[in-house]
Short mmCIF file of C-alpha atoms in Angstrom, two decimals:
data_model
loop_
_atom_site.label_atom_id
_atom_site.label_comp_id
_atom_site.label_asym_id
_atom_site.label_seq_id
_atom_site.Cartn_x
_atom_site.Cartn_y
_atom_site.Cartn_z
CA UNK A 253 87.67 124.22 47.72
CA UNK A 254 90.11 126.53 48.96
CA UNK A 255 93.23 126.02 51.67
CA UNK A 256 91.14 128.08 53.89
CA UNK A 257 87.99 125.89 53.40
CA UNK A 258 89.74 122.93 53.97
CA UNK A 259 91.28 123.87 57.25
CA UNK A 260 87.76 124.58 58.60
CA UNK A 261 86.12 121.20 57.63
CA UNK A 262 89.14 119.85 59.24
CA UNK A 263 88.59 121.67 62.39
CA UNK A 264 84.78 120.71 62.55
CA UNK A 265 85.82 117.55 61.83
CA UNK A 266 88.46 116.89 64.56
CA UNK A 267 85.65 118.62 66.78
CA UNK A 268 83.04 116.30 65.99
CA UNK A 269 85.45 113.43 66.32
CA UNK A 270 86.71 114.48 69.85
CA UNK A 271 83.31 115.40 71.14
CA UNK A 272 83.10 111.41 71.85
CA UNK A 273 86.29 111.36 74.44
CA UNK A 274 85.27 114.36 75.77
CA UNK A 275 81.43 113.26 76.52
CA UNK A 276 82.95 110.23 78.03
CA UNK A 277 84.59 112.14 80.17
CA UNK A 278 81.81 113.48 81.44
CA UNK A 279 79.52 110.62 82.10
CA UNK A 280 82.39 108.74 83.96
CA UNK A 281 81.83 111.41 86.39
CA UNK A 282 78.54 110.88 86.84
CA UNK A 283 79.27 107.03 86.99
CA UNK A 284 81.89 107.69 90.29
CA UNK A 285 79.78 110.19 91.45
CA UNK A 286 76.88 108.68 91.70
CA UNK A 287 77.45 105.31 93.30
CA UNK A 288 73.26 103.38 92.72
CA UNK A 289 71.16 106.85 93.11
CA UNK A 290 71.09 110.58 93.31
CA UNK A 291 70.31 113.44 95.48
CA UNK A 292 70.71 111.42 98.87
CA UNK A 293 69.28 114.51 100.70
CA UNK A 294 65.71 114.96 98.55
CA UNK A 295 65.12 111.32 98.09
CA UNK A 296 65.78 110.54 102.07
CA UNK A 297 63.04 113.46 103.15
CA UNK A 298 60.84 112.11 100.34
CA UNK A 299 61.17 108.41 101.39
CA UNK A 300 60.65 109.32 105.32
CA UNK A 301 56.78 108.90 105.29
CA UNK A 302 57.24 105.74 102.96
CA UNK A 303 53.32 106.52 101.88
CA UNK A 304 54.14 105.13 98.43
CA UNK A 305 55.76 102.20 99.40
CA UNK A 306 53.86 99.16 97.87
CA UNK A 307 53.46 96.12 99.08
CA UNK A 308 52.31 93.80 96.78
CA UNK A 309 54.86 92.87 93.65
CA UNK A 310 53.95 90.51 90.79
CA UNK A 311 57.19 89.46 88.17
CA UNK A 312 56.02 88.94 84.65
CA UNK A 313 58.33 86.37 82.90
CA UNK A 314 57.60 86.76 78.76
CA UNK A 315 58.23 83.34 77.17
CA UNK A 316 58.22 82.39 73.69
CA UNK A 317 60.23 78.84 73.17
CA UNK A 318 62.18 79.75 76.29
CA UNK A 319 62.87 76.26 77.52
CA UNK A 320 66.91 76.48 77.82
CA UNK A 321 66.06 78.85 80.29
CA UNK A 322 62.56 79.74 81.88
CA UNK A 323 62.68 77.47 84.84
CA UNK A 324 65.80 78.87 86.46
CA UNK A 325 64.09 82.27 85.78
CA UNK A 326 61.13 81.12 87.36
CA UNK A 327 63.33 79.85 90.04
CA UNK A 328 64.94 82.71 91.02
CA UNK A 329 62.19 84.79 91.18
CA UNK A 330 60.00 82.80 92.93
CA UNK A 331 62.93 83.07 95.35
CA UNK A 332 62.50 87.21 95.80
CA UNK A 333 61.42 88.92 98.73
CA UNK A 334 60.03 91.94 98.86
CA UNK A 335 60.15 94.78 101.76
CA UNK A 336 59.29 93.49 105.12
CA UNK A 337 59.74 89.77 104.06
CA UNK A 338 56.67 90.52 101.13
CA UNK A 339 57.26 87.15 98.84
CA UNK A 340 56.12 87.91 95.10
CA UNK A 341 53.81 86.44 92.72
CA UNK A 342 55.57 85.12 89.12
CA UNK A 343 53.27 85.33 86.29
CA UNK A 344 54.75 83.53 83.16
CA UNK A 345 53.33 84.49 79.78
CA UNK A 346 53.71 81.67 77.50
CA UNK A 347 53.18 83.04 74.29
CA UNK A 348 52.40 80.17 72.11
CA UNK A 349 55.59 78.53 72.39
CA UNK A 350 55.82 75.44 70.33
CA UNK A 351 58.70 73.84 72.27
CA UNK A 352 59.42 72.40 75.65
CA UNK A 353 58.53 75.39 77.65
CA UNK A 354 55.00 74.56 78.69
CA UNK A 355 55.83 71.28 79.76
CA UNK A 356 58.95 72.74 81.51
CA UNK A 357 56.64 75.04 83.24
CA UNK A 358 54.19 72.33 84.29
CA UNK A 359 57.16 70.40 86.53
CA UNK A 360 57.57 73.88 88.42
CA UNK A 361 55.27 72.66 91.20
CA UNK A 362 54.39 76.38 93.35
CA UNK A 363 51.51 78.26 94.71
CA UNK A 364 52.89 81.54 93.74
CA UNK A 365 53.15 80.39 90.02
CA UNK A 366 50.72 81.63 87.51
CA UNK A 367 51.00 80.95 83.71
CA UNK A 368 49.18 82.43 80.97
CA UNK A 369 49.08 80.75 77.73
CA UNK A 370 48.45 82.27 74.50
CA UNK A 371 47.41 81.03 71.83
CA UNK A 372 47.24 81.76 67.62
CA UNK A 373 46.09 83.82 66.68
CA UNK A 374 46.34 86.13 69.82
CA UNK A 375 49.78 84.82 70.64
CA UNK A 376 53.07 85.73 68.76
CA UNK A 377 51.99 89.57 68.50
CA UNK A 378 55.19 90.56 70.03
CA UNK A 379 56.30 91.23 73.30
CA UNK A 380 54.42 94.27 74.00
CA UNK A 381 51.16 92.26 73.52
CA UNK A 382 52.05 89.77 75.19
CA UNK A 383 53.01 92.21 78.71
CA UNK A 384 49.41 93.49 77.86
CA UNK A 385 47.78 90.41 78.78
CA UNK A 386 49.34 90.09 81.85
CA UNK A 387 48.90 93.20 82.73
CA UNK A 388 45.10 93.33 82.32
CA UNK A 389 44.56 89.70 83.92
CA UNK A 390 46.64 91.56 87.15
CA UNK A 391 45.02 94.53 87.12
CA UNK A 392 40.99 92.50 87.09
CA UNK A 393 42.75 89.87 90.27
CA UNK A 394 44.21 93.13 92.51
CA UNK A 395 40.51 95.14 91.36
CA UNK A 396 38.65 91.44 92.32
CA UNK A 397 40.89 91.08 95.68
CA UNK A 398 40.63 94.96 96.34
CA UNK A 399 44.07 95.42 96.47
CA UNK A 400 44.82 99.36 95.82
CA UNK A 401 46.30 99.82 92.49
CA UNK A 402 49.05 102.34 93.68
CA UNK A 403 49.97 99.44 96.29
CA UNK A 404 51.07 96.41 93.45
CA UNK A 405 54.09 96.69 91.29
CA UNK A 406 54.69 94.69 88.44
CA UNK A 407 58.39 94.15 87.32
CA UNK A 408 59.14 92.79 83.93
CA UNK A 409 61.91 89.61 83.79
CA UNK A 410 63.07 88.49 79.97
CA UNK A 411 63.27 84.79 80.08
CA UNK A 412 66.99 84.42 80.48
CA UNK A 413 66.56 86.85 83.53
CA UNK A 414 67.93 86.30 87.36
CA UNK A 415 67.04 89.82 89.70
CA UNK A 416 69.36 89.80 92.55
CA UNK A 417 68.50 89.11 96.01
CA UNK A 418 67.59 92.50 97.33
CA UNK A 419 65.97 93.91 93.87
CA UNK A 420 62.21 94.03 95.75
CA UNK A 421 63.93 95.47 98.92
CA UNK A 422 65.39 98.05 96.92
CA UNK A 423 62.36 99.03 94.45
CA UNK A 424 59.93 99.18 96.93
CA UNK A 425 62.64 102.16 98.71
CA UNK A 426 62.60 103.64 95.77
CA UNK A 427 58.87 103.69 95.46
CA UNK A 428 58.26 104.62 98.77
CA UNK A 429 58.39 108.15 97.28
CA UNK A 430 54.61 108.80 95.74
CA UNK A 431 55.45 110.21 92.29
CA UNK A 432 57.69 107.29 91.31
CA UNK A 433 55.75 105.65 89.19
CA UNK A 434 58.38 103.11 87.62
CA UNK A 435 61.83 102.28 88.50
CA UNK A 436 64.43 100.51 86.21
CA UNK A 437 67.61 98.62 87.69
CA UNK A 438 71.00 97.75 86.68
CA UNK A 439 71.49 95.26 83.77
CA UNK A 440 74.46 92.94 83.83
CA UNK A 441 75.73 90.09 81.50
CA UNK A 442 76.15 86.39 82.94
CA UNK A 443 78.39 85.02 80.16
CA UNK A 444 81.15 87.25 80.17
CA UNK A 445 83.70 84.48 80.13
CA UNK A 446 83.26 85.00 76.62
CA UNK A 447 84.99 87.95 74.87
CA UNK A 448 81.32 89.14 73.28
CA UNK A 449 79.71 88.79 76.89
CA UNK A 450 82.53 90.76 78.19
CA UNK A 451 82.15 93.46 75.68
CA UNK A 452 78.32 93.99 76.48
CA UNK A 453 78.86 93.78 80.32
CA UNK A 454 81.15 96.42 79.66
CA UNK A 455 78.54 98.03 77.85
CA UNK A 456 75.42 97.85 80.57
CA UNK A 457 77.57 97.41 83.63
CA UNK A 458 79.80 100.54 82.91
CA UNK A 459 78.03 102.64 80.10
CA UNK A 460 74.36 102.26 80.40
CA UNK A 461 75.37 102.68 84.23
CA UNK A 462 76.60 106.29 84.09
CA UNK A 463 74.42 107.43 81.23
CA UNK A 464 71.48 106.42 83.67
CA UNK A 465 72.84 108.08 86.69
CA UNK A 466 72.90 111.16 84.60
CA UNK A 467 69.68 110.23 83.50
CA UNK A 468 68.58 109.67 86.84
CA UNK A 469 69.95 113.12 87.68
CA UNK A 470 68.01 114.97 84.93
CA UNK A 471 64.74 113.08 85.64
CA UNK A 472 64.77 111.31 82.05
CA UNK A 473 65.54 107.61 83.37
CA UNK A 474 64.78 105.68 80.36
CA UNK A 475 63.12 101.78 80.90
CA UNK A 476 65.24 98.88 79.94
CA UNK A 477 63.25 95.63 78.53
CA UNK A 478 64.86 93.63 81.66
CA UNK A 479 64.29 94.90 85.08
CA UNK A 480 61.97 97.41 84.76
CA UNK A 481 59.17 98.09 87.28
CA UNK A 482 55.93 99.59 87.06
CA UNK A 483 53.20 100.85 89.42
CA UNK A 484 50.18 99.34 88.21
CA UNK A 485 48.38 102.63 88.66
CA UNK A 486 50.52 104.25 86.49
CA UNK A 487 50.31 101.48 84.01
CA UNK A 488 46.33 102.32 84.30
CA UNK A 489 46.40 105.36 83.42
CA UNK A 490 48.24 105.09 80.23
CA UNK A 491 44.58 102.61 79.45
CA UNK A 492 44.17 99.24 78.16
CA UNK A 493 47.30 98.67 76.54
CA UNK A 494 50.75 100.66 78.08
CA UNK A 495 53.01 98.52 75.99
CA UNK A 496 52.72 99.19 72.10
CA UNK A 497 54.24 96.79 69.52
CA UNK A 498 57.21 98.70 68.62
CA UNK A 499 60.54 97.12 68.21
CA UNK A 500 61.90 98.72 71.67
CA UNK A 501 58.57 98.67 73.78
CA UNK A 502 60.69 99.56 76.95
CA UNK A 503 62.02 102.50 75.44
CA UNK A 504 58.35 103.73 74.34
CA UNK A 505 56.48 102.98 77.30
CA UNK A 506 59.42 105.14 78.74
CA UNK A 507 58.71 107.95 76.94
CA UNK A 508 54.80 108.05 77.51
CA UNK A 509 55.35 108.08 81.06
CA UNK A 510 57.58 110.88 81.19
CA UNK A 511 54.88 113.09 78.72
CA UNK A 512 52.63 112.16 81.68
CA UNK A 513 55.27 113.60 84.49
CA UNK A 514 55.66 110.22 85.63
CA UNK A 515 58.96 109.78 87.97
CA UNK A 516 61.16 107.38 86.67
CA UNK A 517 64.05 106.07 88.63
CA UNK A 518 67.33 104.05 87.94
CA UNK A 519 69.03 102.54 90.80
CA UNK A 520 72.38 100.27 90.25
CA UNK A 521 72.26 98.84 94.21
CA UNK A 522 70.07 95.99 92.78
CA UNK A 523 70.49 94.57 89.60
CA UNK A 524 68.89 91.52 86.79
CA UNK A 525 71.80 89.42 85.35
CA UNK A 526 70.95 88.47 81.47
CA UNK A 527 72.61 86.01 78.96
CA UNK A 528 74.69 88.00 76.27
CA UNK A 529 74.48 87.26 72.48
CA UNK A 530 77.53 85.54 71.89
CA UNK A 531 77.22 85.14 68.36
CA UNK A 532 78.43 87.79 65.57
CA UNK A 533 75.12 87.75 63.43
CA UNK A 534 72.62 87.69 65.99
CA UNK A 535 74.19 90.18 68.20
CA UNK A 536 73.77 92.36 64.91
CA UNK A 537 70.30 91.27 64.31
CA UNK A 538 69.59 92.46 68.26
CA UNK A 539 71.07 95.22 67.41
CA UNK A 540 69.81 96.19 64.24
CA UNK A 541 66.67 95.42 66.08
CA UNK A 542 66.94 97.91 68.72
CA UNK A 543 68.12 100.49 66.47
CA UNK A 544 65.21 100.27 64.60
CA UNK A 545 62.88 100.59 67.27
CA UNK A 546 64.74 103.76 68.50
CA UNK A 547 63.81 105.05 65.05
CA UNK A 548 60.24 104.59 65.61
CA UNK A 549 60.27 106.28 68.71
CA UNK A 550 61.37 109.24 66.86
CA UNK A 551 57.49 110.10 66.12
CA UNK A 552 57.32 111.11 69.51
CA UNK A 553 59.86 114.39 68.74
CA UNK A 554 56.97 116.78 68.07
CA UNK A 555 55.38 115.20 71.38
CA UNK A 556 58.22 115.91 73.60
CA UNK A 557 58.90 119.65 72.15
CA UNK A 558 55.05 120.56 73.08
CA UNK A 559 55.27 118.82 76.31
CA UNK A 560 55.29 120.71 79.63
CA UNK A 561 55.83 117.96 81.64
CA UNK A 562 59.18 118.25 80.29
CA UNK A 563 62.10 120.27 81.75
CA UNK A 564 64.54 121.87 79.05
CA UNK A 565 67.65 120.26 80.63
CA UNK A 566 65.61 117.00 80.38
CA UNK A 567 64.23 117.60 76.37
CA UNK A 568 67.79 118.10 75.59
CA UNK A 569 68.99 114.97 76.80
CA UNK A 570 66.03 112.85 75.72
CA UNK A 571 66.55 114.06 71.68
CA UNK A 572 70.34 113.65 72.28
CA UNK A 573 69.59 109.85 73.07
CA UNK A 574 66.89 109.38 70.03
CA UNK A 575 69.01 111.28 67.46
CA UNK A 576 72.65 110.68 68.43
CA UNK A 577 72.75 107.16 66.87
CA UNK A 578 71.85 108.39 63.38
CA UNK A 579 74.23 111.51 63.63
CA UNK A 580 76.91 109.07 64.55
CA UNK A 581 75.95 106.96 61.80
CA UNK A 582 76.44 110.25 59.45
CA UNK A 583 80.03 111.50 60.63
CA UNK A 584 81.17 107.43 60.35
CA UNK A 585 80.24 107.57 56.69
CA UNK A 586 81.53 111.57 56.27
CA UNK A 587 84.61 110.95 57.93
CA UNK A 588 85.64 107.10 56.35
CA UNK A 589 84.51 109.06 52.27
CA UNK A 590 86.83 112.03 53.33
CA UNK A 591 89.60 109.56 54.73
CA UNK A 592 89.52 107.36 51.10
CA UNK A 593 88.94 110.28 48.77
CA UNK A 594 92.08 111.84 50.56
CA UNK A 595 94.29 108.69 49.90
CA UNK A 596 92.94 108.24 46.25
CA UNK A 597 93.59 112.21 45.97
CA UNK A 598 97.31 111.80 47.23
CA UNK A 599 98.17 108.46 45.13
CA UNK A 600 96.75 110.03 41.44
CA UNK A 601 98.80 113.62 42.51
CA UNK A 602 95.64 115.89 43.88
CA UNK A 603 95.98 115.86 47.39
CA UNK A 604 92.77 117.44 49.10
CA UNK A 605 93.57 120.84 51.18
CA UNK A 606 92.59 119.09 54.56
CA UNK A 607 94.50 116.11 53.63
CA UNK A 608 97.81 117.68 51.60
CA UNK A 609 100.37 114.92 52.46
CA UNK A 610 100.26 111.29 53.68
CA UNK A 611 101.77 112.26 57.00
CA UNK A 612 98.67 114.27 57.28
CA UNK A 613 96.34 111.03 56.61
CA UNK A 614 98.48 109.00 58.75
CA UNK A 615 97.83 111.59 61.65
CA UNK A 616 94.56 111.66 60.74
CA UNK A 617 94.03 107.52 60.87
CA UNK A 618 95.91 107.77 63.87
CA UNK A 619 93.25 110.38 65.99
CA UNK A 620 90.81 108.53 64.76
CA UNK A 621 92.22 105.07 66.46
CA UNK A 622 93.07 106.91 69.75
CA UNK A 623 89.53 108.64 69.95
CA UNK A 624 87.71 105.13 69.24
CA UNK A 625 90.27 103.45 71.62
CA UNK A 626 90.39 105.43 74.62
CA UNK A 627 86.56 105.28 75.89
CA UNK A 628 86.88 101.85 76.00
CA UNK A 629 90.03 101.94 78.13
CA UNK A 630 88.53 104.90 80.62
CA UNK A 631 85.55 102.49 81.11
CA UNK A 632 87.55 99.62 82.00
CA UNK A 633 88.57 101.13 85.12
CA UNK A 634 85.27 102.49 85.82
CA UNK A 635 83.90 99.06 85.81
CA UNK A 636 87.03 97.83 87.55
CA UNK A 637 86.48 100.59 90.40
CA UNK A 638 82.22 99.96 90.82
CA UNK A 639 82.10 96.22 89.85
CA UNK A 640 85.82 94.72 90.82
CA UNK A 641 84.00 91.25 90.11
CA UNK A 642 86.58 90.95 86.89
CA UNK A 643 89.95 90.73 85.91
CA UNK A 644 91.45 93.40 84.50
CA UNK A 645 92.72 91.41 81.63
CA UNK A 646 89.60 90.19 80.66
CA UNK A 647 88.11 93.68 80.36
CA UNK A 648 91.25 95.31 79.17
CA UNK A 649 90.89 92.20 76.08
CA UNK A 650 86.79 93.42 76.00
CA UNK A 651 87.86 96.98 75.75
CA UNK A 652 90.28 96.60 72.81
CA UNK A 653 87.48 94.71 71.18
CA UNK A 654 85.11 97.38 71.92
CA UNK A 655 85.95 99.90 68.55
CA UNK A 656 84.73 96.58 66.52
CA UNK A 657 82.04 96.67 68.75
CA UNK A 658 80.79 99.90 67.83
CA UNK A 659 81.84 99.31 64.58
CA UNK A 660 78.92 96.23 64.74
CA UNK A 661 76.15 99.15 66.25
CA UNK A 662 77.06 101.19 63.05
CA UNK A 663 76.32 98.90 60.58
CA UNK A 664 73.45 97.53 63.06
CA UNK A 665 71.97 101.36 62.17
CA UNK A 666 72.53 100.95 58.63
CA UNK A 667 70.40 97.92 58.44
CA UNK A 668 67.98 99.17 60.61
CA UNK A 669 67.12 102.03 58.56
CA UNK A 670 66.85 99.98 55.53
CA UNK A 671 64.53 98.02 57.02
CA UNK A 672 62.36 100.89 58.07
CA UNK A 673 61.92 102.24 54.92
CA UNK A 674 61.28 99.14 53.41
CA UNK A 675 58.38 98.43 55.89
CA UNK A 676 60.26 95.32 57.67
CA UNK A 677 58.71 94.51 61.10
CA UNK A 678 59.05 91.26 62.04
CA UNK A 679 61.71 89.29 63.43
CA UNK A 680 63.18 85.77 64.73
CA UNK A 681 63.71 85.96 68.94
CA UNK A 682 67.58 85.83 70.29
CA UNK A 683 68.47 82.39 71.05
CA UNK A 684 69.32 81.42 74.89
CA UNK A 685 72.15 79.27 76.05
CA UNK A 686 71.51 76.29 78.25
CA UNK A 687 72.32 76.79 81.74
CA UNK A 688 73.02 74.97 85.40
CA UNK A 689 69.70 74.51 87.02
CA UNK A 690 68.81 76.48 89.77
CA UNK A 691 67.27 74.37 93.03
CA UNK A 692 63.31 76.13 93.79
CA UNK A 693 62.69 77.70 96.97
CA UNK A 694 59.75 76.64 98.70
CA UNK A 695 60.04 79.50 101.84
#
């Protein structure tokens, strides 16, 4: 390898490396300047005749061994009002749990309370089947009570879930246009008194936030497993089953609506709260989890490309968001093998030409600490400026934490592709923490 050589792979290098920063850059303006949804002026005119709005709204609660937690998530849905006062029906899939949670659900005394149980060898298929089931037992009660499918939404609630107040009020706005055919809402953490719960509500109320008002911008909203809402027409026409059993369902069912030319919208005025993993090894096991469902989404590529449902702006975006996490996994392993073969180069006498002297390595380690640094600083005040419901020390603590954090997602990859190609599929649920109870409304 010549000097010459050397000086380019540094330069591609130092690009790839500062692309991050610079993309960060970017989405924090799209986080300030889009403050809960989008083009005010096109989604007012469409919203005037409010001809889509719907006005019935059923919350499916999945629940397998969920009884630290299901009946204040029952609770506070129950407690939800839709537009014009509309209360909403909870349907709780209990999908053959084999702890407390049935008889937890059977003291939760309320005529708006449906549960289905599941049992083996039905039950335990994974979430996706399980949203199934609800999904056709509400689509046979609206078709027995002749309740327009367009009309009934269905919004999904993980067990460890709490929508805020207004969440109906604000999806039925949303889906006042007519092509909105799902929207998804903000995500926030509950536990962040603890340094790992701070680090992920940094994550989903900061991050996730501005990538999806950017994604709400480009019309490629992606649907989170918590807080996502459905039409149930939509849902129809995808057939029997909308939900498949891969690892990130959400994500999926996502993508087959947009192939359709199904609107999808993200809106951060309303929000579901969530427990955070607090726990190294099974916030890596979530993790790993997720990452390898994104990997099996990656058999829709060839689906997207042909799709003309699809704007260009939009395709690029959606492969950036399947592919990045593997191409980050790739520079993290190019750029840690050039950073040791360039130390073990300088200590036996044979420097490499991008790495000729140990001031140039210490440079080098030092970029490399500023660049994974600095987004989580910039994000801090984001979430200090949109959320102000923390205190800066705390997030300054999670965002100094938040390099190890990626650090975590990378090896999270790793694993996940290892499991891929070995053919692993299954997996143990994320634990929940025990929690005040919630008092029932009865209104």
């Amino acid at each position: 390898m010549s000097a010459s050589d050397g000086w380019f792979i540094a330069v591609a290098g130092y690009a790839i490396l500062l692309a991050w920063p610079l993309s960060t850059v970017i989405l924090v303006w799209f986080a300030v300047r889009y403050g809960g949804t989008h083009r005010a002026k096109v989604v007012n005119k469409a919203l005037a005749s409010g001809g889509g709005k719907p006005g019935y709204f059923w919350i499916i609660v999945p629940a397998l061994n969920e009884e630290a937690v299901v009946a204040n998530t029952v609770k506070a849905a129950l407690g939800l009002r839709g537009p014009g006062g509309t209360l909403t029906r909870v349907l709780v899939v209990d999908d053959g749990s084999d702890d407390r949670t049935p008889e937890v659900l059977a003291a939760i005394d309320h005529d708006r309370l449906h549960v289905m149980r599941r049992e083996l060898p039905h039950a335990r298929q994974g979430k996706g089947e399980a949203l199934n089931a609800a999904y056709r037992y509400i689509a046979h009660r609206s078709e027995q009570e002749g309740i327009p499918a367009d009309r009934v939404v269905l919004g999904i609630i993980d067990g460890d879930g709490q929508g805020s107040d207004n969440i109906l009020v604000e999806v039925g706005r949303l889906m006042g246009d007519t092509k909105v055919g799902a929207v998804q809402v903000q995500v926030r953490i509950r536990n962040r008194n603890k340094l790992l719960g701070a680090v992920q509500d940094l994550e989903f109320g900061a991050i996730v936030d501005a990538c999806q008002n950017m994604r709400d911008a480009l019309n490629t909203v992606g649907l989170g497993g918590n807080g996502q809402f459905s039409r149930l027409s939509t849902l129809i026409s995808l057939g029997t089953a909308p939900w498949s059993n891969c690892l990130v369902e959400d994500m999926e069912l996502g993508l087959r609506m947009h192939l359709q030319g199904v609107s999808i919208r993200y809106t951060s005025r309303a929000s579901v709260t969530q427990q955070a993993v607090v726990d190294i090894l099974r916030l890596t096991r979530q993790r790993t989890r997720w990452a390898q469902g994104n990997l099996q989404c990656a058999r829709y590529l060839g689906s997207l490309f042909a799709s003309g449902n699809i704007a260009r702006t939009s395709l690029v975006e959606i492969l950036h968001y399947l592919v990045s996490p593997w191409i980050n996994a790739i520079v993290a392993v190019l750029l840690s093998l050039s950073g040791t073969v360039g130390a073990l180069g300088l200590m036996i006498g044979h420097p490499l030409p991008i790495l000729p002297t140990w001031w140039a390595l210490g440079a080098s380690v030092g970029i490399w600490a500023a660049v994974t640094t600095f987004p989580g600083l910039v994000w801090v005040l984001v979430h200090r400026a949109k959320r102000a419901d923390e205190s800066m020390s705390r997030m300054l603590l999670a965002a100094l934490a938040y390099p190890a954090f990626l650090l975590l997602g990378l090896t999270a990859t790793y694993r996940a592709l290892g499991r891929q190609l070995s053919g692993k599929q299954a997996w143990a649920k994320t634990e929940r923490l025990v929690e005040e109870p919630l008092a029932l409304q009865t209104a």
